[in-house]
Coordinates of N, CA and C in Angstrom, one line a residue:
M237 N 110.3 105.1 80.2 CA 109.2 104.5 80.5 C 108.9 103.6 81.5
A238 N 107.7 103.7 81.9 CA 107.2 103.3 83.3 C 107.5 101.6 83.2
I239 N 107.7 101.2 84.0 CA 107.8 99.5 84.4 C 106.6 99.0 84.4
L240 N 105.6 99.5 85.4 CA 104.3 99.0 85.6 C 103.4 100.3 85.1
E241 N 102.4 100.0 84.3 CA 101.4 100.9 84.3 C 99.8 100.1 84.9
I242 N 99.4 100.6 85.8 CA 97.7 100.1 86.2 C 96.8 101.2 85.7
K243 N 95.7 100.5 84.9 CA 95.0 101.6 83.9 C 93.5 101.4 84.3
N244 N 93.4 102.1 85.1 CA 91.7 102.0 85.4 C 91.0 100.6 85.8
I245 N 91.5 100.3 86.7 CA 91.4 99.0 87.1 C 90.0 98.9 88.1
M246 N 89.0 98.1 87.7 CA 87.7 97.7 88.6 C 87.8 96.4 89.0
K247 N 86.9 96.3 90.4 CA 86.8 95.1 90.8 C 85.7 95.0 91.5
S248 N 84.6 94.1 91.4 CA 83.7 94.0 92.3 C 83.4 92.4 92.7
F249 N 82.9 92.2 93.8 CA 82.4 90.7 94.3 C 80.9 90.9 94.6
D250 N 80.3 90.2 93.7 CA 78.9 90.1 93.9 C 78.3 91.5 93.4
K251 N 77.6 92.4 94.3 CA 77.5 93.7 93.9 C 78.5 94.8 94.9
T252 N 79.3 94.5 95.4 CA 80.3 95.2 96.1 C 81.2 95.9 95.2
E253 N 81.5 96.9 95.1 CA 82.6 97.3 94.1 C 83.8 97.8 95.3
V254 N 84.8 96.9 95.2 CA 85.8 97.1 95.9 C 87.2 98.1 95.4
L255 N 87.0 97.9 94.3 CA 88.3 98.9 93.4 C 87.2 99.5 92.0
K256 N 87.3 100.8 92.4 CA 86.7 101.9 91.3 C 87.9 102.5 90.5
D257 N 88.2 102.2 89.4 CA 88.8 102.5 88.5 C 90.2 103.5 89.0
V258 N 91.2 102.3 89.4 CA 92.1 102.7 90.2 C 93.4 102.8 89.0
S259 N 94.0 104.1 89.0 CA 95.3 103.9 87.8 C 96.4 104.5 88.7
F260 N 97.5 103.8 88.5 CA 98.9 104.3 88.9 C 99.9 103.9 88.0
S261 N 101.0 104.6 88.2 CA 102.4 103.9 87.5 C 103.6 104.1 88.2
M262 N 104.5 103.3 87.9 CA 105.7 103.5 88.6 C 107.1 103.2 87.9
E263 N 108.1 103.4 88.1 CA 109.0 103.3 87.4 C 110.3 101.9 88.0
K264 N 111.1 101.8 87.2 CA 111.9 100.6 87.7 C 112.6 101.1 89.0
G265 N 113.0 100.2 89.8 CA 113.8 100.5 91.0 C 112.8 101.5 92.1
E266 N 111.5 101.8 91.9 CA 110.8 102.7 92.7 C 110.0 101.7 93.7
V267 N 110.0 102.1 95.1 CA 109.4 101.6 96.1 C 107.9 102.2 96.4
V268 N 106.9 101.8 95.9 CA 105.8 102.3 96.4 C 105.2 101.6 97.3
S269 N 104.7 102.2 98.7 CA 103.9 101.7 99.9 C 102.5 102.1 99.6
I270 N 101.3 101.0 100.0 CA 99.6 101.2 99.8 C 99.8 101.5 101.3
I271 N 98.9 102.5 101.6 CA 98.3 102.4 102.7 C 97.0 102.8 103.0
G272 N 96.2 102.3 104.1 CA 94.9 102.7 104.2 C 94.1 101.7 105.1
S273 N 92.6 102.1 105.5 CA 92.2 101.1 106.4 C 91.9 99.8 105.9
S274 N 91.4 98.8 106.4 CA 91.2 97.4 106.2 C 89.8 97.6 105.7
G275 N 89.7 97.1 104.1 CA 88.7 97.1 102.9 C 88.6 97.9 102.1
S276 N 89.8 98.7 102.3 CA 89.9 99.8 101.3 C 90.5 99.6 99.7
G277 N 90.8 98.0 99.6 CA 90.9 97.6 98.5 C 92.1 97.4 98.3
K278 N 93.4 97.5 99.2 CA 94.7 97.1 99.1 C 95.2 95.9 98.5
T279 N 94.5 94.9 99.2 CA 95.1 93.5 99.0 C 94.4 93.2 97.8
T280 N 93.1 93.5 97.3 CA 92.7 93.4 95.9 C 93.3 93.6 94.9
L281 N 93.9 95.2 95.0 CA 94.6 95.7 94.1 C 95.9 94.7 93.3
L282 N 96.5 94.3 94.9 CA 97.7 93.6 94.7 C 97.4 92.2 94.0
R283 N 96.4 91.4 94.2 CA 95.8 90.3 93.7 C 95.5 90.3 92.5
C284 N 94.9 91.8 92.2 CA 94.4 91.8 90.5 C 96.0 91.8 89.5
I285 N 97.0 92.9 90.4 CA 98.2 92.9 89.7 C 98.5 91.6 89.3
N286 N 98.7 90.8 90.2 CA 99.5 89.6 89.8 C 98.4 88.1 89.5
F287 N 97.0 88.4 89.0 CA 96.5 87.4 88.5 C 96.0 86.4 89.4
L288 N 96.0 86.7 90.8 CA 95.5 85.8 91.6 C 93.6 86.4 91.9
E289 N 93.6 87.4 91.3 CA 91.9 87.5 90.9 C 92.1 88.1 89.6
K290 N 91.0 88.5 88.8 CA 90.6 88.7 87.5 C 89.8 90.4 87.8
A291 N 90.5 91.3 87.4 CA 89.7 92.6 87.9 C 88.7 92.3 86.3
D292 N 87.7 93.2 86.5 CA 86.4 93.5 85.9 C 86.9 94.3 84.5
K293 N 87.4 95.0 85.0 CA 88.0 96.3 83.8 C 89.2 96.7 83.8
G294 N 90.0 97.5 82.8 CA 91.2 98.1 83.2 C 92.4 97.4 82.1
Q295 N 93.5 97.8 82.7 CA 94.7 97.1 82.0 C 95.8 97.2 83.1
V296 N 96.7 96.3 82.8 CA 97.9 95.9 83.4 C 99.1 96.1 82.6
V297 N 100.0 97.0 82.5 CA 101.1 97.1 81.6 C 102.2 97.0 82.1
L298 N 102.5 96.1 81.4 CA 104.3 95.7 81.9 C 105.4 96.3 80.8
N299 N 106.5 96.9 81.4 CA 107.6 97.3 80.2 C 106.8 97.5 78.8
G300 N 105.8 98.2 79.0 CA 105.2 98.8 77.6 C 104.2 97.8 77.0
E301 N 104.2 96.8 77.4 CA 103.4 95.5 77.1 C 102.1 95.3 77.8
V302 N 101.2 95.2 77.2 CA 99.6 94.7 77.8 C 99.5 93.4 78.1
I303 N 99.7 93.1 79.8 CA 99.7 92.0 79.8 C 98.3 91.2 80.6
F304 N 97.4 92.4 80.9 CA 96.1 92.3 80.9 C 95.0 93.3 80.3
D305 N 93.9 92.9 79.7 CA 93.3 93.4 79.5 C 91.8 93.3 79.9
G306 N 91.0 94.1 80.6 CA 89.7 93.5 81.1 C 88.5 93.4 79.5
A307 N 89.0 94.4 78.6 CA 88.3 94.5 77.5 C 88.4 92.8 76.3
E308 N 89.5 92.3 76.9 CA 89.9 91.3 75.9 C 89.0 90.2 76.1
K309 N 88.1 89.4 75.3 CA 87.3 89.0 75.5 C 87.7 87.3 75.7
K310 N 88.6 86.9 74.9 CA 89.3 85.5 75.2 C 89.9 84.9 76.6
K311 N 89.5 84.3 77.1 CA 89.7 84.0 78.3 C 91.3 83.2 78.2
M312 N 92.0 83.7 79.3 CA 93.5 83.2 79.6 C 93.5 81.8 80.0
T313 N 94.8 81.1 79.5 CA 94.7 79.7 80.1 C 95.6 80.0 81.3
S314 N 95.6 78.5 81.7 CA 96.2 78.5 83.1 C 97.7 78.9 83.1
E315 N 98.2 78.0 81.8 CA 99.4 78.6 81.7 C 100.0 79.8 81.3
E316 N 99.0 80.4 80.4 CA 99.2 81.9 80.4 C 99.5 82.5 81.4
I317 N 98.5 82.6 82.4 CA 98.4 83.1 83.8 C 99.7 82.8 84.6
R318 N 100.0 81.3 84.7 CA 101.3 81.0 85.3 C 102.3 81.9 84.8
R319 N 102.7 82.1 83.2 CA 103.9 82.9 82.8 C 103.7 84.3 83.2
K320 N 102.8 84.7 83.3 CA 102.5 86.1 83.4 C 102.6 86.3 85.1
Q321 N 102.4 85.6 85.8 CA 102.6 85.8 87.3 C 104.1 85.7 87.7
L322 N 104.7 85.2 86.5 CA 106.4 85.2 87.1 C 107.2 86.3 86.7
N323 N 106.5 87.5 86.3 CA 106.9 88.7 86.7 C 106.9 89.2 87.8
F324 N 106.2 88.7 88.5 CA 105.7 89.1 90.0 C 106.4 88.1 91.0
G325 N 106.9 88.8 92.3 CA 107.3 87.7 93.4 C 106.1 88.5 94.4
F326 N 105.3 87.4 95.0 CA 104.3 87.6 95.8 C 104.4 87.2 97.3
V327 N 104.5 88.3 98.2 CA 104.6 87.7 99.9 C 103.5 87.6 100.5
F328 N 102.9 86.8 100.9 CA 101.7 86.9 101.9 C 101.6 87.1 102.7
Q329 N 100.5 87.6 103.4 CA 100.3 87.9 105.1 C 100.8 86.6 105.9
S330 N 100.2 85.6 105.3 CA 100.6 83.9 106.1 C 101.7 83.6 105.1
F331 N 102.6 82.9 105.9 CA 103.7 82.7 105.2 C 103.9 81.5 103.9
N332 N 102.6 80.8 104.0 CA 102.5 79.8 103.0 C 103.8 78.9 102.4
L333 N 104.5 78.5 103.2 CA 105.3 77.5 103.4 C 105.0 76.2 103.3
F334 N 105.4 75.8 102.2 CA 105.0 74.0 102.5 C 105.7 73.1 103.8
P335 N 104.6 72.9 104.6 CA 105.4 72.3 105.6 C 106.4 71.0 105.5
Q336 N 106.3 70.2 104.5 CA 107.1 69.2 104.6 C 108.2 69.5 103.7
Y337 N 108.6 70.4 103.7 CA 109.9 70.8 103.0 C 110.5 71.8 103.7
S338 N 111.7 71.7 103.7 CA 112.9 72.3 104.7 C 113.0 73.7 104.2
A339 N 113.6 74.7 104.6 CA 113.7 76.0 104.2 C 114.2 76.1 102.9
I340 N 115.6 75.4 102.5 CA 116.2 75.5 101.2 C 115.1 74.9 100.1
E341 N 114.2 73.8 100.4 CA 113.6 72.9 99.8 C 112.4 74.0 99.3
N342 N 111.8 74.9 100.0 CA 110.9 75.5 99.6 C 111.5 76.8 98.7
V343 N 112.8 77.4 98.9 CA 113.3 78.0 98.2 C 113.8 77.7 96.4
V344 N 113.9 76.5 96.5 CA 114.4 76.1 94.9 C 113.0 75.1 94.3
L345 N 111.9 74.8 95.3 CA 111.1 74.2 94.5 C 110.6 74.7 93.0
A346 N 110.0 75.8 93.3 CA 109.6 76.3 91.8 C 110.9 76.8 90.7
P347 N 111.9 77.0 91.3 CA 112.9 77.0 89.8 C 113.4 75.7 89.7
K348 N 113.3 74.8 90.2 CA 113.4 73.5 89.7 C 112.7 73.0 89.0
L349 N 111.3 73.4 89.2 CA 110.2 72.7 88.4 C 110.1 73.5 86.9
L350 N 110.5 74.8 86.7 CA 110.5 75.7 85.8 C 111.9 75.4 85.0
A351 N 112.8 74.8 85.6 CA 114.2 74.3 84.7 C 113.9 73.0 83.6
K352 N 113.0 72.4 84.3 CA 112.2 71.2 83.5 C 112.0 71.4 81.9
E353 N 111.8 72.8 82.1 CA 111.3 73.6 80.6 C 112.2 74.1 79.9
R354 N 113.4 73.8 80.3 CA 114.5 74.5 79.7 C 115.0 73.5 78.4
P355 N 115.4 73.9 77.3 CA 115.8 73.0 76.1 C 117.1 72.0 76.5
D356 N 117.8 72.8 77.3 CA 119.1 72.0 77.6 C 119.1 71.1 79.3
F357 N 118.1 71.0 79.4 CA 117.4 70.6 80.8 C 118.2 69.0 81.1
K358 N 117.8 68.4 80.1 CA 118.1 66.8 80.5 C 120.0 66.8 80.2
H359 N 120.7 67.7 79.3 CA 121.9 67.4 78.8 C 122.9 68.3 80.1
N360 N 121.7 69.2 81.1 CA 122.8 69.9 81.8 C 122.2 70.0 83.3
K361 N 121.3 69.0 83.5 CA 120.5 68.9 84.9 C 121.1 69.1 85.9
E362 N 122.4 68.4 86.3 CA 123.0 68.5 87.8 C 123.8 69.8 87.8
E363 N 124.1 70.4 86.7 CA 124.7 72.1 86.5 C 123.5 72.8 86.7
I364 N 122.5 72.7 86.3 CA 121.5 73.6 86.9 C 120.5 73.8 88.1
Y365 N 120.6 72.5 88.5 CA 120.2 72.1 89.7 C 121.2 73.0 90.7
A366 N 122.7 72.3 90.5 CA 123.6 73.1 91.4 C 123.6 74.8 91.3
E367 N 123.3 75.3 90.3 CA 123.2 76.9 90.1 C 122.1 77.5 90.9
I368 N 121.0 76.7 91.0 CA 119.4 77.0 91.6 C 119.7 76.6 92.9
E369 N 120.3 75.8 93.3 CA 120.7 75.5 94.9 C 121.3 76.5 95.7
A370 N 122.3 77.0 94.6 CA 123.3 78.1 94.8 C 123.2 79.4 95.2
N371 N 122.2 79.9 94.5 CA 121.5 80.7 94.5 C 120.4 80.9 95.6
A372 N 119.7 79.8 95.9 CA 118.9 79.7 97.2 C 119.6 79.8 98.6
K373 N 121.0 79.4 98.7 CA 121.5 79.6 99.9 C 122.1 81.1 99.7
R374 N 122.5 81.8 98.4 CA 122.8 83.3 98.7 C 121.8 84.1 99.2
L375 N 120.5 83.6 98.5 CA 119.2 84.4 99.0 C 119.2 84.1 100.8
L376 N 118.9 83.0 101.0 CA 118.6 82.6 102.3 C 119.7 83.6 103.4
S377 N 121.1 83.2 102.9 CA 122.1 84.0 103.8 C 122.1 85.2 103.7
S378 N 121.6 85.9 102.6 CA 121.3 87.2 102.8 C 120.3 88.0 103.7
A379 N 119.5 86.7 103.8 CA 118.1 87.3 105.0 C 118.3 86.9 106.1
G380 N 119.9 86.6 106.5 CA 120.2 86.0 107.6 C 119.9 84.6 108.2
L381 N 119.8 83.8 107.2 CA 119.2 82.4 107.5 C 120.8 81.2 106.9
E382 N 121.1 81.2 107.2 CA 122.6 80.8 106.5 C 122.6 79.6 107.4
T383 N 121.9 79.4 108.7 CA 122.3 78.2 109.4 C 120.8 77.8 109.6
K384 N 119.7 77.9 108.6 CA 118.6 77.4 108.7 C 118.0 76.6 107.4
Y385 N 118.9 76.3 106.4 CA 118.9 75.9 105.2 C 118.1 74.4 105.5
D386 N 118.3 73.7 106.3 CA 117.9 72.5 106.5 C 116.7 72.7 107.5
N387 N 116.3 73.2 108.0 CA 114.9 73.4 109.0 C 113.9 73.7 108.3
Y388 N 112.9 72.5 109.1 CA 111.3 72.9 108.7 C 110.6 74.0 109.0
P389 N 109.7 74.4 108.3 CA 109.1 75.8 108.7 C 108.5 75.6 110.3
C390 N 108.2 74.3 110.9 CA 107.6 74.2 111.9 C 108.8 74.4 113.1
E391 N 109.9 74.4 112.5 CA 111.0 74.9 113.5 C 111.6 76.0 113.2
L392 N 111.2 76.9 112.6 CA 111.4 78.0 112.3 C 110.4 79.3 113.0
S393 N 110.8 80.6 113.6 CA 110.1 81.6 114.0 C 109.5 81.9 112.9
G394 N 108.0 82.9 113.3 CA 107.5 83.6 112.3 C 108.3 84.4 111.4
G395 N 109.2 85.3 112.2 CA 110.1 86.3 111.4 C 110.6 85.2 110.2
Q396 N 111.4 84.2 110.9 CA 112.2 83.4 110.0 C 111.8 82.9 108.8
Q397 N 110.4 82.1 109.0 CA 109.6 81.7 107.9 C 108.9 82.6 107.0
Q398 N 108.8 84.2 107.2 CA 108.6 85.1 106.7 C 109.7 85.6 105.6
R399 N 111.1 85.5 106.0 CA 112.1 85.6 105.3 C 112.6 84.5 104.3
V400 N 112.1 83.2 104.7 CA 112.1 82.0 103.8 C 111.2 82.6 102.6
A401 N 109.9 83.0 103.2 CA 108.9 83.3 101.8 C 109.6 84.3 101.0
I402 N 110.0 85.6 101.4 CA 110.7 86.4 100.6 C 111.7 85.9 99.8
C403 N 112.5 84.6 100.4 CA 113.2 84.3 99.2 C 113.0 83.6 98.4
R404 N 111.6 83.0 98.7 CA 111.3 81.9 97.6 C 110.8 82.9 96.3
A405 N 110.2 83.8 96.9 CA 109.6 84.9 95.8 C 110.8 85.5 95.3
L406 N 112.0 85.7 95.7 CA 112.9 86.5 94.8 C 113.8 85.5 93.8
A407 N 113.5 83.9 94.2 CA 114.4 82.7 93.8 C 113.8 82.8 92.2
L408 N 112.7 83.5 91.9 CA 112.4 83.4 90.6 C 112.7 84.3 89.7
S409 N 113.6 85.7 90.3 CA 114.0 86.7 89.5 C 113.0 87.7 88.9
P410 N 112.0 88.1 89.8 CA 110.7 88.4 89.1 C 111.3 90.2 89.0
E411 N 110.3 90.5 88.0 CA 110.4 92.1 87.8 C 110.4 92.8 89.0
I412 N 109.3 92.7 89.7 CA 108.4 93.6 91.0 C 108.2 92.6 91.7
M413 N 108.4 93.1 93.2 CA 108.1 92.2 94.1 C 106.7 93.1 94.6
L414 N 105.8 92.0 95.3 CA 104.6 92.6 95.7 C 104.7 91.8 97.3
F415 N 104.1 92.9 98.2 CA 104.2 92.4 99.5 C 102.8 92.9 100.0
D416 N 101.9 91.9 100.8 CA 100.8 91.9 101.2 C 100.7 92.0 102.8
E417 N 101.2 93.1 103.6 CA 101.3 93.1 104.9 C 102.0 92.1 105.6
P418 N 103.4 92.3 104.9 CA 103.8 91.2 105.0 C 104.3 91.0 106.8
T419 N 104.0 92.0 107.7 CA 104.3 91.5 109.0 C 103.1 91.8 110.1
S420 N 102.0 91.6 109.2 CA 100.8 91.4 110.2 C 100.6 90.4 111.1
A421 N 101.2 89.3 110.3 CA 101.1 88.1 111.2 C 102.0 88.0 112.4
L422 N 102.9 88.9 112.3 CA 104.1 88.6 113.2 C 104.2 89.3 114.5
D423 N 104.8 88.7 115.5 CA 104.6 89.4 116.7 C 105.6 90.8 116.4
P424 N 105.3 92.1 117.3 CA 106.2 93.0 117.2 C 107.5 92.8 117.2
E425 N 108.0 92.0 118.5 CA 109.4 92.0 118.6 C 110.3 91.4 117.2
I426 N 109.4 90.8 116.4 CA 110.1 90.0 115.5 C 109.8 90.5 114.0
T427 N 108.9 91.6 114.0 CA 108.9 92.3 112.9 C 110.2 93.0 112.1
N428 N 110.9 93.4 112.7 CA 111.8 94.2 112.3 C 112.9 93.3 111.4
E429 N 112.9 92.1 111.9 CA 113.6 91.1 111.1 C 113.0 91.2 109.7
V430 N 112.1 90.9 109.3 CA 111.3 91.2 108.1 C 111.8 92.4 107.3
L431 N 111.1 93.3 108.0 CA 111.5 95.0 107.5 C 112.8 94.9 107.2
K432 N 114.0 94.8 108.0 CA 115.2 95.0 107.4 C 115.6 94.2 106.3
V433 N 114.8 93.1 105.9 CA 115.6 92.1 104.5 C 114.7 93.2 103.5
I434 N 113.5 93.5 103.8 CA 112.9 94.3 102.9 C 113.5 95.7 102.7
K435 N 113.8 96.3 103.6 CA 114.5 97.4 103.3 C 116.2 97.4 102.6
S436 N 116.6 96.4 102.8 CA 118.1 95.8 101.9 C 117.7 95.8 100.7
L437 N 116.3 95.2 100.2 CA 115.8 95.1 99.0 C 115.6 96.4 97.9
A438 N 115.1 97.6 98.9 CA 114.9 98.8 98.3 C 116.4 99.4 98.3
D439 N 117.3 99.0 98.9 CA 118.7 99.7 98.9 C 119.2 99.2 97.6
E440 N 119.1 97.8 97.1 CA 119.4 97.2 96.0 C 118.5 97.9 94.6
K441 N 117.7 98.6 94.7 CA 117.0 99.5 94.0 C 115.7 98.0 93.2
M442 N 115.4 97.2 94.0 CA 114.5 96.4 94.0 C 113.0 97.1 93.3
T443 N 112.3 96.9 92.4 CA 111.1 97.7 92.3 C 110.0 96.7 93.2
M444 N 109.5 97.7 94.0 CA 108.4 96.9 95.1 C 107.0 97.7 95.2
I445 N 106.1 96.9 95.4 CA 104.6 97.6 96.0 C 104.5 96.7 97.2
I446 N 104.4 98.0 98.2 CA 104.4 97.0 99.8 C 102.8 97.4 100.5
V447 N 101.7 97.0 100.6 CA 100.9 96.9 101.3 C 101.3 96.6 102.7
T448 N 101.2 98.1 103.7 CA 101.7 97.7 105.0 C 100.7 98.4 105.9
H449 N 100.7 98.3 107.2 CA 100.1 99.1 108.3 C 101.3 99.8 108.6
E450 N 102.7 99.3 108.6 CA 103.8 99.9 109.6 C 104.2 101.4 108.7
M451 N 103.8 102.5 109.3 CA 103.7 103.6 108.6 C 105.0 104.2 109.1
A452 N 105.9 104.3 110.0 CA 107.4 104.5 110.4 C 108.1 103.8 109.2
F453 N 107.9 102.4 108.6 CA 108.6 101.8 107.9 C 108.3 102.4 106.4
A454 N 106.9 102.3 106.2 CA 106.7 103.2 104.8 C 107.3 104.4 104.4
R455 N 107.5 105.0 106.0 CA 108.0 106.6 105.6 C 109.4 106.6 105.1
S456 N 110.1 105.6 105.5 CA 111.5 105.3 105.7 C 111.7 104.7 104.2
V457 N 111.0 103.8 103.8 CA 111.9 103.2 102.4 C 111.1 103.4 101.3
S458 N 109.8 104.4 101.4 CA 109.1 104.6 100.2 C 109.6 105.4 99.2
D459 N 109.8 105.4 97.9 CA 109.6 107.0 97.3 C 108.4 107.4 96.9
R460 N 107.3 106.6 97.2 CA 105.6 107.2 96.8 C 104.9 106.4 97.7
I461 N 104.0 107.3 98.4 CA 103.0 106.6 99.3 C 101.6 106.6 98.3
I462 N 100.8 105.8 98.6 CA 99.4 105.8 97.8 C 98.7 105.4 99.1
F463 N 97.6 106.5 99.1 CA 96.5 106.1 100.3 C 95.2 105.8 99.8
M464 N 94.7 104.6 100.0 CA 93.6 104.2 99.0 C 92.2 104.1 100.0
D465 N 91.2 104.8 99.8 CA 90.0 104.6 100.6 C 88.9 104.4 99.8
D466 N 87.9 103.4 100.3 CA 86.8 102.8 99.8 C 87.0 102.5 98.3
G467 N 88.4 102.1 97.8 CA 88.3 101.5 96.5 C 89.1 102.0 95.6
V468 N 89.1 103.9 95.9 CA 90.0 104.7 95.1 C 91.3 105.0 95.6
I469 N 92.6 105.8 95.0 CA 93.1 106.4 95.3 C 92.9 107.6 95.8
A470 N 92.8 107.6 97.1 CA 92.4 108.9 97.6 C 93.4 110.1 97.6
E471 N 94.7 109.6 97.5 CA 95.8 110.5 97.7 C 97.1 109.8 97.7
E472 N 98.0 110.6 96.8 CA 99.2 109.9 97.0 C 100.6 110.9 96.8
G473 N 101.7 110.7 96.7 CA 102.8 111.6 97.1 C 103.7 111.0 97.8
V474 N 104.7 112.0 97.7 CA 106.5 111.3 98.6 C 106.2 111.1 99.8
P475 N 106.6 110.4 100.3 CA 106.4 110.4 102.0 C 106.0 111.7 102.7
E476 N 107.0 112.5 102.5 CA 107.3 114.0 103.4 C 106.0 114.5 103.3
E477 N 105.3 114.6 102.2 CA 104.0 115.7 101.9 C 102.9 114.5 102.6
I478 N 102.8 113.3 102.4 CA 101.6 112.4 102.6 C 101.8 112.6 104.6
F479 N 102.8 112.3 105.0 CA 102.7 112.2 106.4 C 102.5 113.5 107.1
T480 N 103.1 114.7 106.5 CA 103.3 115.6 107.2 C 102.6 116.8 106.7
A481 N 102.0 116.2 105.6 CA 101.1 117.7 105.0 C 99.8 116.9 104.2
P482 N 99.2 116.0 104.7 CA 98.0 115.5 103.8 C 97.0 116.5 103.5
K483 N 96.6 116.2 102.5 CA 95.6 117.0 101.9 C 94.1 116.8 101.9
S484 N 94.0 115.6 102.0 CA 92.3 114.9 102.6 C 91.9 115.0 103.4
R485 N 90.9 114.9 104.0 CA 90.5 115.0 105.4 C 90.5 113.3 105.7
R486 N 90.2 112.5 104.5 CA 90.2 111.1 105.0 C 91.7 110.5 105.4
L487 N 92.5 111.1 104.5 CA 93.7 110.8 105.1 C 94.2 111.4 106.4
K488 N 94.0 112.4 106.7 CA 94.3 113.2 108.0 C 93.6 112.1 109.2
E489 N 92.5 112.0 108.7 CA 91.7 111.0 110.0 C 92.6 109.8 110.1
F490 N 92.8 109.0 109.0 CA 93.4 107.7 108.7 C 95.0 107.9 109.6
L491 N 95.5 108.6 109.4 CA 96.9 109.0 110.2 C 96.5 109.1 111.6
S492 N 95.4 109.9 112.3 CA 95.3 110.2 113.3 C 94.8 108.8 114.2
N493 N 94.7 107.8 113.7 CA 94.5 106.9 114.2 C 95.4 105.6 114.0
V494 N 96.4 105.7 113.6 CA 97.6 104.7 113.3 C 98.4 105.0 114.0
R495 N 99.5 104.1 114.3 CA 100.8 104.3 115.1 C 101.7 104.9 114.2
M496 N 102.3 105.9 114.4 CA 103.7 106.2 113.2 C 104.7 105.8 114.1

């Protein structure tokens, strides 16, 4: 059974159709990269999957359960949306770290807030917090940030901040990680720091959707590539097919204009 099914998603802003009947599915442990020109609908699709935007039509199905149905007239509460968002870890183009908190404080903040809802929280607060902090240190260390726990965002490079952002998303143990062009705000020389962390997640069989303009990286890390054009999936396939034998004229034009 597919871990995620996107069925006939449509989204418009005013009279502009951004997503036009988008459908795809993916298996647990699969890495899918989404490529395409600016304005093709890539980011909007991610935001609809993660409930940052509400699709106009279609369904999102996670592990066989419909978690969004555009035909449902009842409006979801903010609490329902928050609970469903916990299934996904979202890494933005900009780092979106809290500047007043250190690296480790950024990573532990959401897990500690969620922990307060546990029935055993009052009796086991210290133990629960210790476990959360230990997990945060493990994540930061695995991202090469073992000496940066107490540094504030202003004391970190862009690559280091984005790695903290990835750790923050992972700290909630999401089913699927969503990356929205995670290196677009970085200088070329530090891009590889972030790509290395994402590659390690792929090696660990983390289920991921990656919107990226890094074609060489997409080719090396992905199980499947989706090419979006004008709000639709114009072509999809394994990296070797997409990058060496593209079928559509639009994909050929796109690839001829990007750095491979």
